[in-house]
mmCIF file of N, CA and C and ligand atoms in Angstrom:
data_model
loop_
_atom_site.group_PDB
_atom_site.id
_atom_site.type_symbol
_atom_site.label_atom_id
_atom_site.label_comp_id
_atom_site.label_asym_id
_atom_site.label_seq_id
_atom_site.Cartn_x
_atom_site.Cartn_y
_atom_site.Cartn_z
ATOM 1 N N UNK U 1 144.079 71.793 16.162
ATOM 2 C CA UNK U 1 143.885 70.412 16.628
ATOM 3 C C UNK U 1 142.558 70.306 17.392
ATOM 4 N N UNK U 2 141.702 69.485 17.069
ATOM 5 C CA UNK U 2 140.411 69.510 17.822
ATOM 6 C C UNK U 2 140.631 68.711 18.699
ATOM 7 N N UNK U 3 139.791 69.127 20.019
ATOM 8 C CA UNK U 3 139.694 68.831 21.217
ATOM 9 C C UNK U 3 138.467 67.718 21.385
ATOM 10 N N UNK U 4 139.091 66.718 22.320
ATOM 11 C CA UNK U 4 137.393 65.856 22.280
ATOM 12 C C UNK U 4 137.719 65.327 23.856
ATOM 13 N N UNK U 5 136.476 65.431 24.107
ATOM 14 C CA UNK U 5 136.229 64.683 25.768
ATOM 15 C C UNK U 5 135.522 63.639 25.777
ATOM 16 N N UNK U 6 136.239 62.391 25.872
ATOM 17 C CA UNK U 6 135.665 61.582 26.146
ATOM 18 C C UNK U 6 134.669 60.976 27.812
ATOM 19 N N UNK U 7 133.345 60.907 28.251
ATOM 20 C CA UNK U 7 132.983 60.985 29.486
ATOM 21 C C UNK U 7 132.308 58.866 29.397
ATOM 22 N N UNK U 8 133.255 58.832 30.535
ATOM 23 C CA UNK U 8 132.026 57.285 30.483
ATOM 24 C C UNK U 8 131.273 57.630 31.784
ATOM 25 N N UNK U 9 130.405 56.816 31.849
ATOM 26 C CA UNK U 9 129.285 56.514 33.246
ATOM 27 C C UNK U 9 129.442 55.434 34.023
ATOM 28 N N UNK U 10 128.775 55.188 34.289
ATOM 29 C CA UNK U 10 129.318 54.051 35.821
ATOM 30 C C UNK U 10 129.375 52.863 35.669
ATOM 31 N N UNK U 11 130.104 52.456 35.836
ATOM 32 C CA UNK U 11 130.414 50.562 36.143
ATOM 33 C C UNK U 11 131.290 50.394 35.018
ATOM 34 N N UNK U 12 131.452 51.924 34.446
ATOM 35 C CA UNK U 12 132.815 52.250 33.268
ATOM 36 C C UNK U 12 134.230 51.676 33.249
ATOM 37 N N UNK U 13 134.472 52.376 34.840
ATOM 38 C CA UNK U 13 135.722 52.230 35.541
ATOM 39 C C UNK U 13 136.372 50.444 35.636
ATOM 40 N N UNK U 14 135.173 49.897 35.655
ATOM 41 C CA UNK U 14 135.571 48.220 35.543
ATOM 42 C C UNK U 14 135.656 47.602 34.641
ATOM 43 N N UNK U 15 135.949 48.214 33.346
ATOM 44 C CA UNK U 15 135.955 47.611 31.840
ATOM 45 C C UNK U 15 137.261 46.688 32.134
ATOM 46 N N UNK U 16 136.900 45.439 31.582
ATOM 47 C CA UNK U 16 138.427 44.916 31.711
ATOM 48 C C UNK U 16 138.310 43.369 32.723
ATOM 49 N N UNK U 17 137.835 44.091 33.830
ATOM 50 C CA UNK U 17 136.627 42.788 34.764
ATOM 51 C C UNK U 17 135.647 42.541 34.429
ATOM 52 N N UNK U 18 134.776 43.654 34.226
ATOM 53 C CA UNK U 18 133.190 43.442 34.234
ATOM 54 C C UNK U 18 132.616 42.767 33.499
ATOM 55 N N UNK U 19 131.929 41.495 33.638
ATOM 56 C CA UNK U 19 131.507 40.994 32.535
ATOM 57 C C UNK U 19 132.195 41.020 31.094
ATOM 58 N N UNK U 20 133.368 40.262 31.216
ATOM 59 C CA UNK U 20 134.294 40.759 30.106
ATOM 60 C C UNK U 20 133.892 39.952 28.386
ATOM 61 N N UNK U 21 132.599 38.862 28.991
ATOM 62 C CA UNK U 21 131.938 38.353 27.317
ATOM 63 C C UNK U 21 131.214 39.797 26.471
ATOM 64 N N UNK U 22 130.609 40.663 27.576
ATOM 65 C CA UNK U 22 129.817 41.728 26.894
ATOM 66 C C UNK U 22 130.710 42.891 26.387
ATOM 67 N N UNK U 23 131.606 43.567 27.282
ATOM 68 C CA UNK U 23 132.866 44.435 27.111
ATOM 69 C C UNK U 23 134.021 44.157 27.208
ATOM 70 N N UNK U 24 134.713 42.576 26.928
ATOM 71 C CA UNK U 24 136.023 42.465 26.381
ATOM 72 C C UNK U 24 137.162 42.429 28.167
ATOM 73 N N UNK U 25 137.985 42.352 27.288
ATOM 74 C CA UNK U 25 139.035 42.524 28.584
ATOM 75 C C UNK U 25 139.683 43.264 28.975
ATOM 76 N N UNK U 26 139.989 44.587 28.118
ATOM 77 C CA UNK U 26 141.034 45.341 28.208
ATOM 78 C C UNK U 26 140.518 46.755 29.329
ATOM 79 N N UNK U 27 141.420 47.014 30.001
ATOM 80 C CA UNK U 27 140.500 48.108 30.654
ATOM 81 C C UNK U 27 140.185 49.531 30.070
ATOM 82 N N UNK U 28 139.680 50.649 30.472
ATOM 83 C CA UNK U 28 139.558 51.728 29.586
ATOM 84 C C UNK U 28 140.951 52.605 29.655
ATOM 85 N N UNK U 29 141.631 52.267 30.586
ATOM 86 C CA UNK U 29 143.098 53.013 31.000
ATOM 87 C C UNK U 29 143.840 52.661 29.639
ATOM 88 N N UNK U 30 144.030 51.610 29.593
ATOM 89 C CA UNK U 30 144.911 50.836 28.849
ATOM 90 C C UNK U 30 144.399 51.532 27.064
ATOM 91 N N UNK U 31 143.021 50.834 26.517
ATOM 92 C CA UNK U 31 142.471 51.561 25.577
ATOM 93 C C UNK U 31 142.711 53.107 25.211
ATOM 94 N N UNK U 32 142.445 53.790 26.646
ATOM 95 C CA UNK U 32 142.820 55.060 26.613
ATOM 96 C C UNK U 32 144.205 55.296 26.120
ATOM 97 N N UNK U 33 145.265 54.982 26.406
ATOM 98 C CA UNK U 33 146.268 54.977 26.402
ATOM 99 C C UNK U 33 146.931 54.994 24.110
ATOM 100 N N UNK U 34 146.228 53.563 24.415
ATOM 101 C CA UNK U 34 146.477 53.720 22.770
ATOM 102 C C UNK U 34 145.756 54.219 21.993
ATOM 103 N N UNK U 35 144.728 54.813 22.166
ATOM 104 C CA UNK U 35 143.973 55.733 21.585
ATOM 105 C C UNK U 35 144.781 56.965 21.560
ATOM 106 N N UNK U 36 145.870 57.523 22.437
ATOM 107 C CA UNK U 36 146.287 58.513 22.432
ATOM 108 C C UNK U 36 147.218 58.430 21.544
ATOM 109 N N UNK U 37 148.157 57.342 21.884
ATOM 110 C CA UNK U 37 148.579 56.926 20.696
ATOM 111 C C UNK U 37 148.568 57.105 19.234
ATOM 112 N N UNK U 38 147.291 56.701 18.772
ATOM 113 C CA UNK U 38 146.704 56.684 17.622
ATOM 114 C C UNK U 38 146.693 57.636 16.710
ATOM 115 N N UNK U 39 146.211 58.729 17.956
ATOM 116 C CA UNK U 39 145.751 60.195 17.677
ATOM 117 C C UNK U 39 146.300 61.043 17.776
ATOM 118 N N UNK U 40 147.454 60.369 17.648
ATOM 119 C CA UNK U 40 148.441 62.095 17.843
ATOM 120 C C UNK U 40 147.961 63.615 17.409
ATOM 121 N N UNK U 41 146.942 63.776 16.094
ATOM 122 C CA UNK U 41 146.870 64.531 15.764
ATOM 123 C C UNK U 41 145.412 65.409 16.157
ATOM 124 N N UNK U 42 145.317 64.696 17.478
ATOM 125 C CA UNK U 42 143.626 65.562 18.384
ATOM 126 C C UNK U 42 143.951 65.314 19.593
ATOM 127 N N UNK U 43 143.300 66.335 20.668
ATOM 128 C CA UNK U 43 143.695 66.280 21.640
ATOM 129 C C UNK U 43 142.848 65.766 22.251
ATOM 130 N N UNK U 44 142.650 64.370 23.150
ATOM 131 C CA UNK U 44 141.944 63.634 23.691
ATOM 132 C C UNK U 44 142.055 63.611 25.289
ATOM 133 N N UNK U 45 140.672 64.183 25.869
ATOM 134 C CA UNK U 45 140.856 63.825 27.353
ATOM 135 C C UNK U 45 139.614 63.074 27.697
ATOM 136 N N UNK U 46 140.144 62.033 28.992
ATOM 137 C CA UNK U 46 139.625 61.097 29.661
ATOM 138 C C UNK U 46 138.642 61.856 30.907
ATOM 139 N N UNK U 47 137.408 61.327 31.396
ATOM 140 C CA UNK U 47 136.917 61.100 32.530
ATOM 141 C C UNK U 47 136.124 60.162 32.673
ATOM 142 N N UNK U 48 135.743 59.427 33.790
ATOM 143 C CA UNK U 48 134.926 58.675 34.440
ATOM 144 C C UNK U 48 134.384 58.903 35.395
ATOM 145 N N UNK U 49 132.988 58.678 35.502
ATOM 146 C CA UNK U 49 132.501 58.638 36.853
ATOM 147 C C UNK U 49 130.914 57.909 37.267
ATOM 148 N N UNK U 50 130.433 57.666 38.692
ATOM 149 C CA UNK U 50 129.454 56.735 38.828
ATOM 150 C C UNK U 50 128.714 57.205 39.619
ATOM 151 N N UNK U 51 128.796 58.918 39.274
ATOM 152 C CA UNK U 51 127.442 59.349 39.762
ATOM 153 C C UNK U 51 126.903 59.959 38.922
ATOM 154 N N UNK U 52 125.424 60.114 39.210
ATOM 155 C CA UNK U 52 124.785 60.922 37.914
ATOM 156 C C UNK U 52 124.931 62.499 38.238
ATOM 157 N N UNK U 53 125.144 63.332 39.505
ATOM 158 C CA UNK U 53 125.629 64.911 39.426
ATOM 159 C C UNK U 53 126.579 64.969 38.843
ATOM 160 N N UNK U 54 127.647 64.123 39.470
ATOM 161 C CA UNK U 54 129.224 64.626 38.450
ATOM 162 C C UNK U 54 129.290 63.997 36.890
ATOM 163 N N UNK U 55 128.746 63.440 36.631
ATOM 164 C CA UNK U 55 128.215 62.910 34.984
ATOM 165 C C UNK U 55 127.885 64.404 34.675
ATOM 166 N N UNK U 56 126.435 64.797 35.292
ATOM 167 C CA UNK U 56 125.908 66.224 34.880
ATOM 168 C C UNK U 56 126.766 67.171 34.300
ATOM 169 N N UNK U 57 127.861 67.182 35.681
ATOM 170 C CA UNK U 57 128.626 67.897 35.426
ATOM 171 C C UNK U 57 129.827 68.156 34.418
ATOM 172 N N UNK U 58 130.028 66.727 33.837
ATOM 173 C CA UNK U 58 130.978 66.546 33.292
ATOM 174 C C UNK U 58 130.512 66.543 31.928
ATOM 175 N N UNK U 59 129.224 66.539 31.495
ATOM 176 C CA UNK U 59 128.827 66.721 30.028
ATOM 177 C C UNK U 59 129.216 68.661 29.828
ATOM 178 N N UNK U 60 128.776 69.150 31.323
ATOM 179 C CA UNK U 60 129.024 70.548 31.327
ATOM 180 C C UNK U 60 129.674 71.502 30.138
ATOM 181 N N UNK U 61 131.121 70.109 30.884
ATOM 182 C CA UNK U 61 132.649 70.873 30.930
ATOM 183 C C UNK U 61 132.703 70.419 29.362
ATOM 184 N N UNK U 62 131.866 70.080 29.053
ATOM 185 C CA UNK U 62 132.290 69.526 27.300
ATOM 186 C C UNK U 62 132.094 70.650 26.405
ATOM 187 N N UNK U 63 131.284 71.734 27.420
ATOM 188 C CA UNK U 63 131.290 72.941 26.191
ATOM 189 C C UNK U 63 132.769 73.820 26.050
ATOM 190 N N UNK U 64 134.147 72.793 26.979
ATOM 191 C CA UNK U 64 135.210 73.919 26.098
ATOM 192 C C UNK U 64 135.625 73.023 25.235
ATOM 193 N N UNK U 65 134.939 71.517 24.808
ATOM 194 C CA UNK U 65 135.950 70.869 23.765
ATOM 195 C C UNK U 65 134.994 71.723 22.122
ATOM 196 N N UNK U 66 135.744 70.545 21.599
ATOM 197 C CA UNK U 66 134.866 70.438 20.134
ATOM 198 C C UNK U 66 134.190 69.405 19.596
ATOM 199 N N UNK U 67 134.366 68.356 21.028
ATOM 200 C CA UNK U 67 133.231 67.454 20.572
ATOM 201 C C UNK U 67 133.297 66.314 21.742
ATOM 202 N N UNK U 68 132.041 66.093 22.361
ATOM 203 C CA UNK U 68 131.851 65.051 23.555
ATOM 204 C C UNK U 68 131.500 63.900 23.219
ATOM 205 N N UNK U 69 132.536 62.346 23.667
ATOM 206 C CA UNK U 69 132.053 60.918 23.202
ATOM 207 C C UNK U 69 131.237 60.695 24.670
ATOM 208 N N UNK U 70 130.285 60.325 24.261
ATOM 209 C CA UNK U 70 129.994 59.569 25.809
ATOM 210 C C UNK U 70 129.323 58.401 25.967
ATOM 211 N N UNK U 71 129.910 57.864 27.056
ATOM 212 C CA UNK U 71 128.974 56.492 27.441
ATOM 213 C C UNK U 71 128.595 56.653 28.604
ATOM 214 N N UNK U 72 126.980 57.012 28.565
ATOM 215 C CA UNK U 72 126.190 57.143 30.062
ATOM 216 C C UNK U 72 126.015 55.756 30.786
ATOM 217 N N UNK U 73 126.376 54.570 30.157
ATOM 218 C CA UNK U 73 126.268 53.770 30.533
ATOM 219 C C UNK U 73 124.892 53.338 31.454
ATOM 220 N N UNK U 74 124.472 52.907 32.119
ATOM 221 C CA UNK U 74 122.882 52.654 32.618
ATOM 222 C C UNK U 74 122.185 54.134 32.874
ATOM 223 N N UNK U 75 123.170 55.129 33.464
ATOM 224 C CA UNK U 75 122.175 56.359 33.139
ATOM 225 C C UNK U 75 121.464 56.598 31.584
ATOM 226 N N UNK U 76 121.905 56.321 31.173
ATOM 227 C CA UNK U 76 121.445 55.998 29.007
ATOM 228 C C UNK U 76 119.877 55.739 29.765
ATOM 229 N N UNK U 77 119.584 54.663 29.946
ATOM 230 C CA UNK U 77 117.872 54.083 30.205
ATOM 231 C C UNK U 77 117.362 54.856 31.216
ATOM 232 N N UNK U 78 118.102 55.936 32.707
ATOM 233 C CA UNK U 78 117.137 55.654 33.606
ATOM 234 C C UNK U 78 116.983 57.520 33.493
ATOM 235 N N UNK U 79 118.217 58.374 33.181
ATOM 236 C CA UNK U 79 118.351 59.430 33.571
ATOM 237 C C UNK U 79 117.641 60.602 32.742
ATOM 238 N N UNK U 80 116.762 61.151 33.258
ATOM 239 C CA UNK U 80 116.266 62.257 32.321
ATOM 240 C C UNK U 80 116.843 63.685 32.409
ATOM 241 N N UNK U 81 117.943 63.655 33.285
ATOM 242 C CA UNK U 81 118.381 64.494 33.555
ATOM 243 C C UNK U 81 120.061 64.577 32.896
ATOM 244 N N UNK U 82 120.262 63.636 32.427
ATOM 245 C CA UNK U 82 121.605 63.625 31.944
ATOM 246 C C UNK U 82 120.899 63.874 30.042
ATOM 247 N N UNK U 83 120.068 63.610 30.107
ATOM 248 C CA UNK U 83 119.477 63.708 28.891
ATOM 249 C C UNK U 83 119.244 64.809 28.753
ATOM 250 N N UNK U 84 118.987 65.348 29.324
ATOM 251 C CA UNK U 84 118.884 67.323 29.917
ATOM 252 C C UNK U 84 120.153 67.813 29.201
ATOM 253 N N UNK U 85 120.752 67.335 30.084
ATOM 254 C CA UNK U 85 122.346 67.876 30.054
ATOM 255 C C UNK U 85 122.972 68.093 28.627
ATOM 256 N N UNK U 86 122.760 66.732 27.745
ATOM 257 C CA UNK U 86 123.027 66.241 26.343
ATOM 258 C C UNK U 86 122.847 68.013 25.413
ATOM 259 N N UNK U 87 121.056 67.702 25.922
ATOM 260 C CA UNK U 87 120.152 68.757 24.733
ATOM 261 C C UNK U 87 120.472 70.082 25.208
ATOM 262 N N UNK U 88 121.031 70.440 26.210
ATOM 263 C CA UNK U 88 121.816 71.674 26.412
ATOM 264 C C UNK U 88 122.858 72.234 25.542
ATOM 265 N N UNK U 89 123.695 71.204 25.082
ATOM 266 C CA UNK U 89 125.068 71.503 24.739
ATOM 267 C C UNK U 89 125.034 72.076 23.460
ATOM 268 N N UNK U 90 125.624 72.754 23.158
ATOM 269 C CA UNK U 90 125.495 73.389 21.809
ATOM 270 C C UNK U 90 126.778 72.481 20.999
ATOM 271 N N UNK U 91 128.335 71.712 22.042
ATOM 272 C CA UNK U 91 128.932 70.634 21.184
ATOM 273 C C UNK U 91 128.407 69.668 20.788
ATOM 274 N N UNK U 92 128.505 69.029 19.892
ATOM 275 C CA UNK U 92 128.270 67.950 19.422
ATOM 276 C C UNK U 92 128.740 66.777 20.313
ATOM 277 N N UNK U 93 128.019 65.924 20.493
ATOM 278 C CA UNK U 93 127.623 64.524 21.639
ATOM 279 C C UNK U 93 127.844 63.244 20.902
ATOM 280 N N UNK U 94 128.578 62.750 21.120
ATOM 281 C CA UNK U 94 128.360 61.264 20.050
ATOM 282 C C UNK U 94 128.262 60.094 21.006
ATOM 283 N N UNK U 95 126.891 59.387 21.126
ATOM 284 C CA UNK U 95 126.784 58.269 22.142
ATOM 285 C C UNK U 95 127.372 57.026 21.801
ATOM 286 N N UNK U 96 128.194 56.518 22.793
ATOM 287 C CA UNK U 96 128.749 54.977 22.313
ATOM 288 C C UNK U 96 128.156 54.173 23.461
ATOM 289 N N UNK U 97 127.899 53.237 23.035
ATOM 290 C CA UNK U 97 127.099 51.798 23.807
ATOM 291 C C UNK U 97 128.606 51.030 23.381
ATOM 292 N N UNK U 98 129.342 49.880 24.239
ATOM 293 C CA UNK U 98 129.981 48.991 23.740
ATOM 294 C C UNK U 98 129.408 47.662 23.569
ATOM 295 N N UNK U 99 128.230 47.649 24.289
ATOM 296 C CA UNK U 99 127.696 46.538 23.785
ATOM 297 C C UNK U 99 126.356 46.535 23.023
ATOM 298 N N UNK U 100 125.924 45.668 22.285
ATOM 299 C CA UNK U 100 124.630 45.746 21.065
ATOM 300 C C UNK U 100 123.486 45.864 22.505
ATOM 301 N N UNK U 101 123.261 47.314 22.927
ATOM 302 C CA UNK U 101 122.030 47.365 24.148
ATOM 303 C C UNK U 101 120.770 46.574 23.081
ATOM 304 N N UNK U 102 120.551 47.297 21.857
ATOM 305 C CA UNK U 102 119.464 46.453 21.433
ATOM 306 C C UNK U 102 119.471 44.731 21.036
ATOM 307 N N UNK U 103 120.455 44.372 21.330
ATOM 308 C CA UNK U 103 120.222 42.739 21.730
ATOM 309 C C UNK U 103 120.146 42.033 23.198
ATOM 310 N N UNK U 104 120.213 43.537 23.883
ATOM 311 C CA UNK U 104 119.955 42.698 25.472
ATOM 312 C C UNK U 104 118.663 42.927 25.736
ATOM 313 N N UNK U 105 118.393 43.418 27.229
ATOM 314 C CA UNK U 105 116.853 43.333 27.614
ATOM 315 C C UNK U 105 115.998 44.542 26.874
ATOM 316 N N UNK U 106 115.118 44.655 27.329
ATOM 317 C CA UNK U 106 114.215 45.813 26.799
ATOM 318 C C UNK U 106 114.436 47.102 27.628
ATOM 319 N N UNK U 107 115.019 46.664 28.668
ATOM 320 C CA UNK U 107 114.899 47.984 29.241
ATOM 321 C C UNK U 107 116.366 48.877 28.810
ATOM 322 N N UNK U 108 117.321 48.275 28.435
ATOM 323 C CA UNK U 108 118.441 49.095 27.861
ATOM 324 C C UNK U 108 118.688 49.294 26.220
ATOM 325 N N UNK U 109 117.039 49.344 25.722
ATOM 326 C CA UNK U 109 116.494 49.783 24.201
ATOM 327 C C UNK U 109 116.285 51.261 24.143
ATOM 328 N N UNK U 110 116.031 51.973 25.495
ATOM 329 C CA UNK U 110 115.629 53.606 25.342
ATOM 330 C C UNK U 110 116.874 54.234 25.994
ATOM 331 N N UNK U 111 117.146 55.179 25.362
ATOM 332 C CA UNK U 111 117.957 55.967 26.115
ATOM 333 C C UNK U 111 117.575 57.454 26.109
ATOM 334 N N UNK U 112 117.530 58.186 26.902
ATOM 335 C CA UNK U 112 117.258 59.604 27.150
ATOM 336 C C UNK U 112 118.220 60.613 26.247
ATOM 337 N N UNK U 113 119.316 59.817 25.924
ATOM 338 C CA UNK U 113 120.305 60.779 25.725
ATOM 339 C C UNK U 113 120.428 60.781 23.573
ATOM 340 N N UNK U 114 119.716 59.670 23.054
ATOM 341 C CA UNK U 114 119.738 59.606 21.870
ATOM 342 C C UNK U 114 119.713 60.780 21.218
ATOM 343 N N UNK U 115 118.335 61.261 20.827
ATOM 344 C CA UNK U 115 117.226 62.373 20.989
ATOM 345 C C UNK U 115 118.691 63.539 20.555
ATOM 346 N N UNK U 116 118.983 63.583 21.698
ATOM 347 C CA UNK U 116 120.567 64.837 21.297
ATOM 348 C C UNK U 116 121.502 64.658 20.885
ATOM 349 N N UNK U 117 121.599 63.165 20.826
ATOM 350 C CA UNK U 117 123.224 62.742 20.100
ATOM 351 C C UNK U 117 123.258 63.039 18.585
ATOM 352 N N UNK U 118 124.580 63.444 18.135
ATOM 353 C CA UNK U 118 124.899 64.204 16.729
ATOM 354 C C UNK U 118 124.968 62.653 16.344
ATOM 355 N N UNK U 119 125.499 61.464 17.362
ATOM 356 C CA UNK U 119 125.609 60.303 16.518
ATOM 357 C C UNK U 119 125.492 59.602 17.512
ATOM 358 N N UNK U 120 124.728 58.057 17.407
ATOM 359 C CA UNK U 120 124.907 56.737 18.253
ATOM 360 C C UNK U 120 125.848 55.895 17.315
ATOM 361 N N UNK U 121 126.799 54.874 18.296
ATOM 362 C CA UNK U 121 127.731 53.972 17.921
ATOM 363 C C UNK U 121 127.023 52.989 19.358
ATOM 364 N N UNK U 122 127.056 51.785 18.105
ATOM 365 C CA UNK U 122 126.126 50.456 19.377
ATOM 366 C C UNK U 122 126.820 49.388 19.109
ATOM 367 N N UNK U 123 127.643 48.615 19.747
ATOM 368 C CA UNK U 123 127.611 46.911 20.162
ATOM 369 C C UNK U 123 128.758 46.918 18.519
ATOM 370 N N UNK U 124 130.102 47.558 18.818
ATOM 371 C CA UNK U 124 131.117 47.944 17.844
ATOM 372 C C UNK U 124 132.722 47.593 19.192
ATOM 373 N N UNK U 125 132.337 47.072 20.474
ATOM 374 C CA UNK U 125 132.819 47.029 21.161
ATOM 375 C C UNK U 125 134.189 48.323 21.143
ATOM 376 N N UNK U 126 135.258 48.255 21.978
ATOM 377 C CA UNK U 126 135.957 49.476 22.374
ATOM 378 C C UNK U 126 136.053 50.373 20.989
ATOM 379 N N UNK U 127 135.989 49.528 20.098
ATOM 380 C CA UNK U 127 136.257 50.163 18.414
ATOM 381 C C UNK U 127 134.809 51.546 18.052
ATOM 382 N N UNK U 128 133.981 51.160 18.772
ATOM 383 C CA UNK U 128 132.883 52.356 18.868
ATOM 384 C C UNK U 128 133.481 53.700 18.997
ATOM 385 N N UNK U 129 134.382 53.970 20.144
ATOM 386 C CA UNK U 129 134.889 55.250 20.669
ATOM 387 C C UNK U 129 135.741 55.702 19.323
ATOM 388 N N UNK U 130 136.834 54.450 18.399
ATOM 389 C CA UNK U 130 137.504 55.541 17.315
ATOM 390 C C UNK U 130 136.321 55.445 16.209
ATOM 391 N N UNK U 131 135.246 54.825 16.089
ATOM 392 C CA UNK U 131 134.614 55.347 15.239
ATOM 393 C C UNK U 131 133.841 56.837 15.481
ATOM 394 N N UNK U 132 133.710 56.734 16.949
ATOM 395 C CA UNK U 132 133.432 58.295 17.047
ATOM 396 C C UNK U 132 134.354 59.307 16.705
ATOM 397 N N UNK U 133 135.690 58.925 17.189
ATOM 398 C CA UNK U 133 136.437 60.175 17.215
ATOM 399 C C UNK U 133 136.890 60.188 15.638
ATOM 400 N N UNK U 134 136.929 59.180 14.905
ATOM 401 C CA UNK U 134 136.964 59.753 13.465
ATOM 402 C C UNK U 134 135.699 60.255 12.193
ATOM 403 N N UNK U 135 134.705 59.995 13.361
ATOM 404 C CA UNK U 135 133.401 61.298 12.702
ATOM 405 C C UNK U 135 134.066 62.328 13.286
ATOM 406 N N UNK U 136 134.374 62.544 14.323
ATOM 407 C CA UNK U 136 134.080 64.121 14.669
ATOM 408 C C UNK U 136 135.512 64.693 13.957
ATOM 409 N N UNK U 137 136.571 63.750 13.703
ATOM 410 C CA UNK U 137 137.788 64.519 12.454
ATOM 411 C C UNK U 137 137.079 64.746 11.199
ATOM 412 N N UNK U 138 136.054 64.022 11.161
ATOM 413 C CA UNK U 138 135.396 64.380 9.638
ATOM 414 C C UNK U 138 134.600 65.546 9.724
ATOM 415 N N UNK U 139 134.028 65.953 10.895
ATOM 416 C CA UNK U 139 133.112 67.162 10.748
ATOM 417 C C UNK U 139 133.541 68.256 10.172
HETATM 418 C C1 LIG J 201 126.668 50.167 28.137
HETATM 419 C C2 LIG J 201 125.280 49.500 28.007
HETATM 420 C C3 LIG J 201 124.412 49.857 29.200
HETATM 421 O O1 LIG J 201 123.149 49.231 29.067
HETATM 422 C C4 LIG J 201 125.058 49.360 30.475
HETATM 423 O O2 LIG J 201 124.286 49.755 31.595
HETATM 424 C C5 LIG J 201 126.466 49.789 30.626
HETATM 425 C C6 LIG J 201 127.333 49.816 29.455
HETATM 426 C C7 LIG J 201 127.609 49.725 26.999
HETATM 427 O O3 LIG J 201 128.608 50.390 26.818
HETATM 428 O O4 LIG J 201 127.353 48.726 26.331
HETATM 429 O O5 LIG J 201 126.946 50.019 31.738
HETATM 430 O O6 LIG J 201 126.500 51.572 28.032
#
C-alpha cells in the first residue's frame, strides 16, 4: 500500500473560511476525512503548518513516504528555502495550488518549488489533491 503525505502551508488551516470564492467552503479536516474514505487502498497522512522551519521540516519527513502532495501555499512565491527542501528529496513532490495562481496577481506566477515538482496541479480546486494522489497510484 503506498504511503503519501500530504503537507499544506499557511493560511491552509482556514480552508473553509478563507476567502471561500477562491478555495470553496469545505475545510481541509472535513476533505481530509473523505479522502480517506475514498482511499482505502493508500495510506494517507495529514499535516499543516504556518511556518516556514516546520514546513522545512515537514517536506523532511516525506522521505519515509512514497510520495509528498504539497501546498506551500504563499511560501510557493517567497521561499527559497522550502524550494531547497523540494530539490533535496529523492520522493517524488506533487505541487497543488487550489486556486488558478496564474489568474491572480503576478506575484503568485513563480514558485520556487516547481523546478522539483514530479507534478503541478493549479486552480482544480480541493479536486487537485485526488488528482495528485491518483498520479502517484499510477506511478
Ligand atoms: C494557494 C495559492 C497561493 O498563492 C496562496 O498564497 C495560498 C493558497 C492555493 O492553494 O491556491 O495560500 O497555494
Amino acid at each position: 500500500m503506498k504511503k503519501i503525505l500530504i503537507i499544506n502551508g499557511p493560511n491552509l488551516n482556514l480552508l473553509g473560511k478563507r476567502e471561500p470564492l477562491l478555495y470553496g467552503s469545505e475545510s481541509f479536516q472535513s476533505f481530509f476525512n473523505t479522502l480517506k474514505s475514498e482511499y482505502t487502498h493508500a495510506e494517507l497522512d495529514y499535516v499543516q503548518c504556518n511556518e516556514e522551519s516546520e514546513l522545512i521540516k515537514m517536506i523532511h519527513k516525506g522521505a519515509n513516504y512514497d510520495a509528498v502532495i504539497l501546498n506551500p501555499a504563499a511560501y510557493s512565491h517567497t521561499s527559497i528555502g522550502v524550494g531547497d527542501a523540494v530539490a533535496a528529496m529523492d520522493t517524488p513532490v506533487f505541487e497543488v495550488h487550489i486556486s488558478n495562481v496564474f489568474a491572480r496577481s503576478a506575484k503568485r506566477h513563480h514558485s520556487y518549488v516547481s523546478k522539483y515538482a514530479s507534478g503541478i496541479i493549479v486552480g482544480a480546486g480541493l479536486d487537485g489533491y485526488r488528482m495528485a494522489i491518483d498520479q502517484v497510484l499510477r506511478l
